[in-house]
CSV table of C-alpha atoms in Angstrom, one decimal:
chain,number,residue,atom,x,y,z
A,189,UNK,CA,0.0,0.0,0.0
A,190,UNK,CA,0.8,3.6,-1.0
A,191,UNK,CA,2.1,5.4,2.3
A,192,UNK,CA,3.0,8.7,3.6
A,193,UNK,CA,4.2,9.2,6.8
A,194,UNK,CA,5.1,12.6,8.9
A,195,UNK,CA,7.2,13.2,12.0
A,196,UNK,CA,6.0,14.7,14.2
A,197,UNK,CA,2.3,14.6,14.4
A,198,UNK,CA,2.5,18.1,16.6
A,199,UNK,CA,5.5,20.1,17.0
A,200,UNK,CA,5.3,23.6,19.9
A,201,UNK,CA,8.9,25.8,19.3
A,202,UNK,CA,9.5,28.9,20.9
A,203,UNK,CA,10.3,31.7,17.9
A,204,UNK,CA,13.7,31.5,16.6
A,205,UNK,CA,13.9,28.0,16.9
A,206,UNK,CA,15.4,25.7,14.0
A,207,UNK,CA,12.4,23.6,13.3
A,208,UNK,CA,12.8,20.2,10.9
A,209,UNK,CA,9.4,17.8,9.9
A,210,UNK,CA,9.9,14.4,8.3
A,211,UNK,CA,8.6,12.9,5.6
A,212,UNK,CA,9.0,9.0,4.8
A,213,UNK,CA,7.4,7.1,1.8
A,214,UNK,CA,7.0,3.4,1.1
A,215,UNK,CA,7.1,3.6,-3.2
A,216,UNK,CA,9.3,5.1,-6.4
A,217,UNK,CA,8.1,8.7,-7.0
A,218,UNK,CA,8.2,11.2,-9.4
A,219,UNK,CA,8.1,14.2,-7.0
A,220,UNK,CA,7.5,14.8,-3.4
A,221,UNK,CA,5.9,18.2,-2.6
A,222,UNK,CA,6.0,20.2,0.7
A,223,UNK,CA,2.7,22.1,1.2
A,224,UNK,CA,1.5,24.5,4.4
A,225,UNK,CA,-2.0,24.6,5.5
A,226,UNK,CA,-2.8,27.6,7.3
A,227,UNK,CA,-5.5,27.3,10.0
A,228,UNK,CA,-8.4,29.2,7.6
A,229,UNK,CA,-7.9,25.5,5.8
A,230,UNK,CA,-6.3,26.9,2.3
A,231,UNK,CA,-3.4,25.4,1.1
A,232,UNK,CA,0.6,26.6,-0.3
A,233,UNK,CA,2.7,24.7,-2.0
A,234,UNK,CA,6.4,25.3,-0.6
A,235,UNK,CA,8.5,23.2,-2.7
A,236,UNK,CA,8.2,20.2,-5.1
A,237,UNK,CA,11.7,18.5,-5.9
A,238,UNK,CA,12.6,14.8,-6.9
A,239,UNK,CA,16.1,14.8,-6.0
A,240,UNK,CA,18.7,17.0,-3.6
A,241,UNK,CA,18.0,20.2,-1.8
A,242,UNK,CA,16.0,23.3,-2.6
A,243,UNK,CA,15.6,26.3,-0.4
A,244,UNK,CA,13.1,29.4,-0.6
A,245,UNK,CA,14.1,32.1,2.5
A,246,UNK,CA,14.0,30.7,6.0
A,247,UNK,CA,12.5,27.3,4.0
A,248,UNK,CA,14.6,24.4,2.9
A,249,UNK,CA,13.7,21.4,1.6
A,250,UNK,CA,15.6,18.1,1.4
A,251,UNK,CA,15.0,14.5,-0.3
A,252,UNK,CA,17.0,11.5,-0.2
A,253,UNK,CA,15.7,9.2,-2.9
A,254,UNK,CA,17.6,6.2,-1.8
A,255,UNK,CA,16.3,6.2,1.8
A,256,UNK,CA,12.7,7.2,0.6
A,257,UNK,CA,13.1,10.2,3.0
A,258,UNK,CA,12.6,13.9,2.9
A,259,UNK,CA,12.7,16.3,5.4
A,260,UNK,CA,11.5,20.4,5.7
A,261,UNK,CA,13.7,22.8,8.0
A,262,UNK,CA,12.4,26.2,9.1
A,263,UNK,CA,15.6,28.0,10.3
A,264,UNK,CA,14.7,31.1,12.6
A,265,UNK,CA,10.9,30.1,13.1
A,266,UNK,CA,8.5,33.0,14.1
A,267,UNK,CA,4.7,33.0,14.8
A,268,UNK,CA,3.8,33.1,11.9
A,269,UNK,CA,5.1,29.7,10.7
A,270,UNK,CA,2.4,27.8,12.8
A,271,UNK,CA,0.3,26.3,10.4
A,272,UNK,CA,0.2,22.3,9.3
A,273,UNK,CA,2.8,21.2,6.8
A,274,UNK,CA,1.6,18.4,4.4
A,275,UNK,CA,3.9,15.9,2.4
A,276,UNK,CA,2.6,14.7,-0.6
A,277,UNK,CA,4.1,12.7,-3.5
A,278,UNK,CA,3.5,11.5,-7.2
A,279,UNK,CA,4.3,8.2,-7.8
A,280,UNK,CA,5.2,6.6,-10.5
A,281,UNK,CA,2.3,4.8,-12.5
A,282,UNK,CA,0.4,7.4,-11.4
A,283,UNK,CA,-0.9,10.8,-13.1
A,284,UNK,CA,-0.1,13.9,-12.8
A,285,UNK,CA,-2.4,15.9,-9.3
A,286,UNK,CA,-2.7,11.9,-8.8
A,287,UNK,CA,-0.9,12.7,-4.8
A,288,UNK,CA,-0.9,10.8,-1.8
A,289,UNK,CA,-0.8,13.0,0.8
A,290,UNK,CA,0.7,12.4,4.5
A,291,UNK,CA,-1.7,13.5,7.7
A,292,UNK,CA,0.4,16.6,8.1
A,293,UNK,CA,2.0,18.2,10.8
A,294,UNK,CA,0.6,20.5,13.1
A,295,UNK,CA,3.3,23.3,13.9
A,296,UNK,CA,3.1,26.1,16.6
A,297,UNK,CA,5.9,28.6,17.4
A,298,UNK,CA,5.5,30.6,20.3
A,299,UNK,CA,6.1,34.5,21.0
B,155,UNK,CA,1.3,36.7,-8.3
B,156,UNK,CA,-1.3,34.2,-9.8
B,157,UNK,CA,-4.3,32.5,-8.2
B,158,UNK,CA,-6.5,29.6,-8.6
B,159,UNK,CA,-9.9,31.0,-7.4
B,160,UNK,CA,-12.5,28.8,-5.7
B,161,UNK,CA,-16.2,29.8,-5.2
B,162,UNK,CA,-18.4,29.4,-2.9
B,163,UNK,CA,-16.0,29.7,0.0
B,164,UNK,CA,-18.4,27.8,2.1
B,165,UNK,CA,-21.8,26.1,1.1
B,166,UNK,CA,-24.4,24.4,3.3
B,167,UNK,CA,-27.0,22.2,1.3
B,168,UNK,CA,-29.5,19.7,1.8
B,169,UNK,CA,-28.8,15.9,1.3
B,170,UNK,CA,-29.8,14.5,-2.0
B,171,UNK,CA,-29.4,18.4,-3.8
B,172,UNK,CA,-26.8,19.0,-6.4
B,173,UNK,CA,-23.8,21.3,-5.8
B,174,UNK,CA,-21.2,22.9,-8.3
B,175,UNK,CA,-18.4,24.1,-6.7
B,176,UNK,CA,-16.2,26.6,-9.0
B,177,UNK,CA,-12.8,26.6,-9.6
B,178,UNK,CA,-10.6,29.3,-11.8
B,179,UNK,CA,-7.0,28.0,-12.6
B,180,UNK,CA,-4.3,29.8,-13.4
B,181,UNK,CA,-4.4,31.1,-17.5
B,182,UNK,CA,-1.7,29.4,-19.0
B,183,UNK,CA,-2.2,26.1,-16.7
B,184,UNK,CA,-3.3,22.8,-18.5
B,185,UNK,CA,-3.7,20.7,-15.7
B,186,UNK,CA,-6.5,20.8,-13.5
B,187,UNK,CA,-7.4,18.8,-10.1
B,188,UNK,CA,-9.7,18.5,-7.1
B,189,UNK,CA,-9.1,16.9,-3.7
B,190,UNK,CA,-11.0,16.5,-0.5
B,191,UNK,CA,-10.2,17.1,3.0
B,192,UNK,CA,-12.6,15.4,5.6
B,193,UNK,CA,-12.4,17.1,8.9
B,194,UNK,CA,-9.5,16.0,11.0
B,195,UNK,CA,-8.4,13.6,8.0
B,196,UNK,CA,-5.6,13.8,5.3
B,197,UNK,CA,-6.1,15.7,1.9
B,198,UNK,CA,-7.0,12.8,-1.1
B,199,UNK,CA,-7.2,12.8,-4.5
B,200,UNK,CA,-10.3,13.3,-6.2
B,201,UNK,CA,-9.1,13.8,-9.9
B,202,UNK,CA,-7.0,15.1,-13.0
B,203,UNK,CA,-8.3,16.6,-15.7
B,204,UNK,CA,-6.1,17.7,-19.1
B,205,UNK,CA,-7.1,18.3,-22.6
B,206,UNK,CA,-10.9,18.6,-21.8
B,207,UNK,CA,-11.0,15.2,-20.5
B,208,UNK,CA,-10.5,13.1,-17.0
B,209,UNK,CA,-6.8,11.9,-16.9
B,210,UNK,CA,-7.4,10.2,-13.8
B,211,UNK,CA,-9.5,9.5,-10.9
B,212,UNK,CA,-9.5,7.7,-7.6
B,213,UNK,CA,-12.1,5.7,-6.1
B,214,UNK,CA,-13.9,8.2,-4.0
B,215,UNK,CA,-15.0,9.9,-7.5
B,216,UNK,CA,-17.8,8.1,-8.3
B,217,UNK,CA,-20.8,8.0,-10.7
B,218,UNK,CA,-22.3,11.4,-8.4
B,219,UNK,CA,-19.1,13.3,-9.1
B,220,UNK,CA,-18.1,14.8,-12.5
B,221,UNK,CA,-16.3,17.2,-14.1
B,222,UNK,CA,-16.4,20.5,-16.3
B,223,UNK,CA,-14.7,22.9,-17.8
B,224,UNK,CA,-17.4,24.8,-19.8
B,225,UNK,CA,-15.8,27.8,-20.7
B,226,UNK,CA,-12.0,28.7,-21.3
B,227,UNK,CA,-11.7,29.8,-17.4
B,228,UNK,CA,-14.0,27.8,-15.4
B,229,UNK,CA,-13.3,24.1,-14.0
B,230,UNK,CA,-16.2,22.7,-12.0
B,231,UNK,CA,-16.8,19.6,-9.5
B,232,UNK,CA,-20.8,18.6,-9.8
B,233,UNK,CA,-21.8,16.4,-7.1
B,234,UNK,CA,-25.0,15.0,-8.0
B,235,UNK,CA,-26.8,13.9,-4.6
B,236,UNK,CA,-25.0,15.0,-2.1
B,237,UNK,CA,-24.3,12.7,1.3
B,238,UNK,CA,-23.3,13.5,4.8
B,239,UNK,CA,-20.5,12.2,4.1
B,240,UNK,CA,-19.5,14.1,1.5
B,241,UNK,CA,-19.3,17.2,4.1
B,242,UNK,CA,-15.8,18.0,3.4
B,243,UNK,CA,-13.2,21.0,2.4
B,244,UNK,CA,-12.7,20.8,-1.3
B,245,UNK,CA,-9.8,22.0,-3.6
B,246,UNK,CA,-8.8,22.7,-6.8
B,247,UNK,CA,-5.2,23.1,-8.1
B,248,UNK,CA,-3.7,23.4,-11.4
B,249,UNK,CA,-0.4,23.0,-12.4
B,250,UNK,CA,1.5,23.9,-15.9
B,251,UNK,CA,2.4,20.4,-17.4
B,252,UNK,CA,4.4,17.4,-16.9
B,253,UNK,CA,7.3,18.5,-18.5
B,254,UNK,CA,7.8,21.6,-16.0
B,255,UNK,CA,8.7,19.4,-13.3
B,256,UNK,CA,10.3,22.9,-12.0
B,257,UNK,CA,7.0,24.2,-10.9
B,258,UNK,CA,4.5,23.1,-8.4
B,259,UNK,CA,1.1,23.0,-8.2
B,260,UNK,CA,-0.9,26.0,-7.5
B,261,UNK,CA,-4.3,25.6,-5.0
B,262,UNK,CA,-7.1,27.4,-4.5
B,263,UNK,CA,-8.4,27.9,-0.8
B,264,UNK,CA,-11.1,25.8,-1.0
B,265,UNK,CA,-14.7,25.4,-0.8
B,266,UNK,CA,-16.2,24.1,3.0
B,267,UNK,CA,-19.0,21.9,2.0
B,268,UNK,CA,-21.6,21.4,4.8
B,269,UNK,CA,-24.4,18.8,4.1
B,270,UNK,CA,-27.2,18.8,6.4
């Protein structure tokens, strides 16, 4: 069976905080895709990379393809990073928007 | 920067009435999705849609869902006879193409479907 699975389910940090959120998959994909939820229920899409490191600001995003592993840092967290984070991936055999999504995890950084 | 639109942001219907809910995508997008949330439960695939057609779907889209796009702008999810259980948040995305591995997908902020 097709499986996404995040670590930590919750996560509480106190603001300026380096923050990282796991990400481990059970098949071959095409892409893995980091996505933010904010608490009004709309979704972001951070990043979507199949292989190495990307980073976007305070973001970075890593994927190690051989250990079916990916992980999302937030260096220097503030308040306004609290939302859920969401890993999703495209497999292969499977279309493209055809994701499995993980359950997410639910981040709060404190003042 | 570009947005996918989605209207209603919340609707509250009956059980057994039809709703649309309305997606715009971004312009020069060709790919077009829509995905479910249950309360308290992960995001899932609902289906892909390229080239005026259904590229794929999962097993949740059944014979009450389909799929539109009737004009150049608009991409639509009818659910025909609406359940309980179909109370969910539901969003649309669109992405540029396969090839363009180097962009994402873009979502809208979804529509809250209530069903009472």
């Amino acid at each position: 069976k097709n499986e996404v699975e995040q670590s930590p389910q919750n996560l509480t940090a106190q603001e300026g905080e380096f923050i990282t959120i796991n990400c481990s998959y059970s098949v071959g994909i095409s892409a893995l895709h980091w996505l933010q939820q904010h608490p009004g229920g709309g979704i972001v899409s951070l990043f979507m990379l199949s292989s190495g490191k990307k980073k976007h600001g305070r973001l970075i995003a890593t994927i190690n393809i051989q250990e079916k592993h990916s992980s999302l840092h937030i260096t220097a967290s503030h308040p306004r990073d609290s939302a859920v984070y969401i890993c999703a991936v495209g497999y292969y055999g499977g279309s493209q928007g055809n994701l499995i999504f993980g359950k997410g995890t639910k981040l709060s950084v404190k003042p | 920067e570009p947005e996918v639109t989605q209207t209603p942001s919340h609707q509250v219907t009956q059980m057994g009435q039809e709703v649309i809910l309305r997606c715009v995508p971004i312009s020069n997008h060709l790919y077009f999705y829509w995905y479910r949330q249950i309360l308290g439960q992960k995001v899932e695939f609902l289906v892909s849609f390229y080239n005026n057609e259904i590229s794929e779907k999962s097993e949740i889209f059944d014979d009450q869902f389909s799929v539109e796009r009737p004009d150049g702008s608009n991409f639509t999810l009818k659910i025909r006879s609406t359940k309980l259980e179909d109370s969910a948040m539901y969003f649309c995305a669109s992405s540029v193409g396969r090839t363009r591995r180097t962009y994402g997908y873009t979502f809208g902020s979804g529509t809250r479907l209530t069903v009472v």
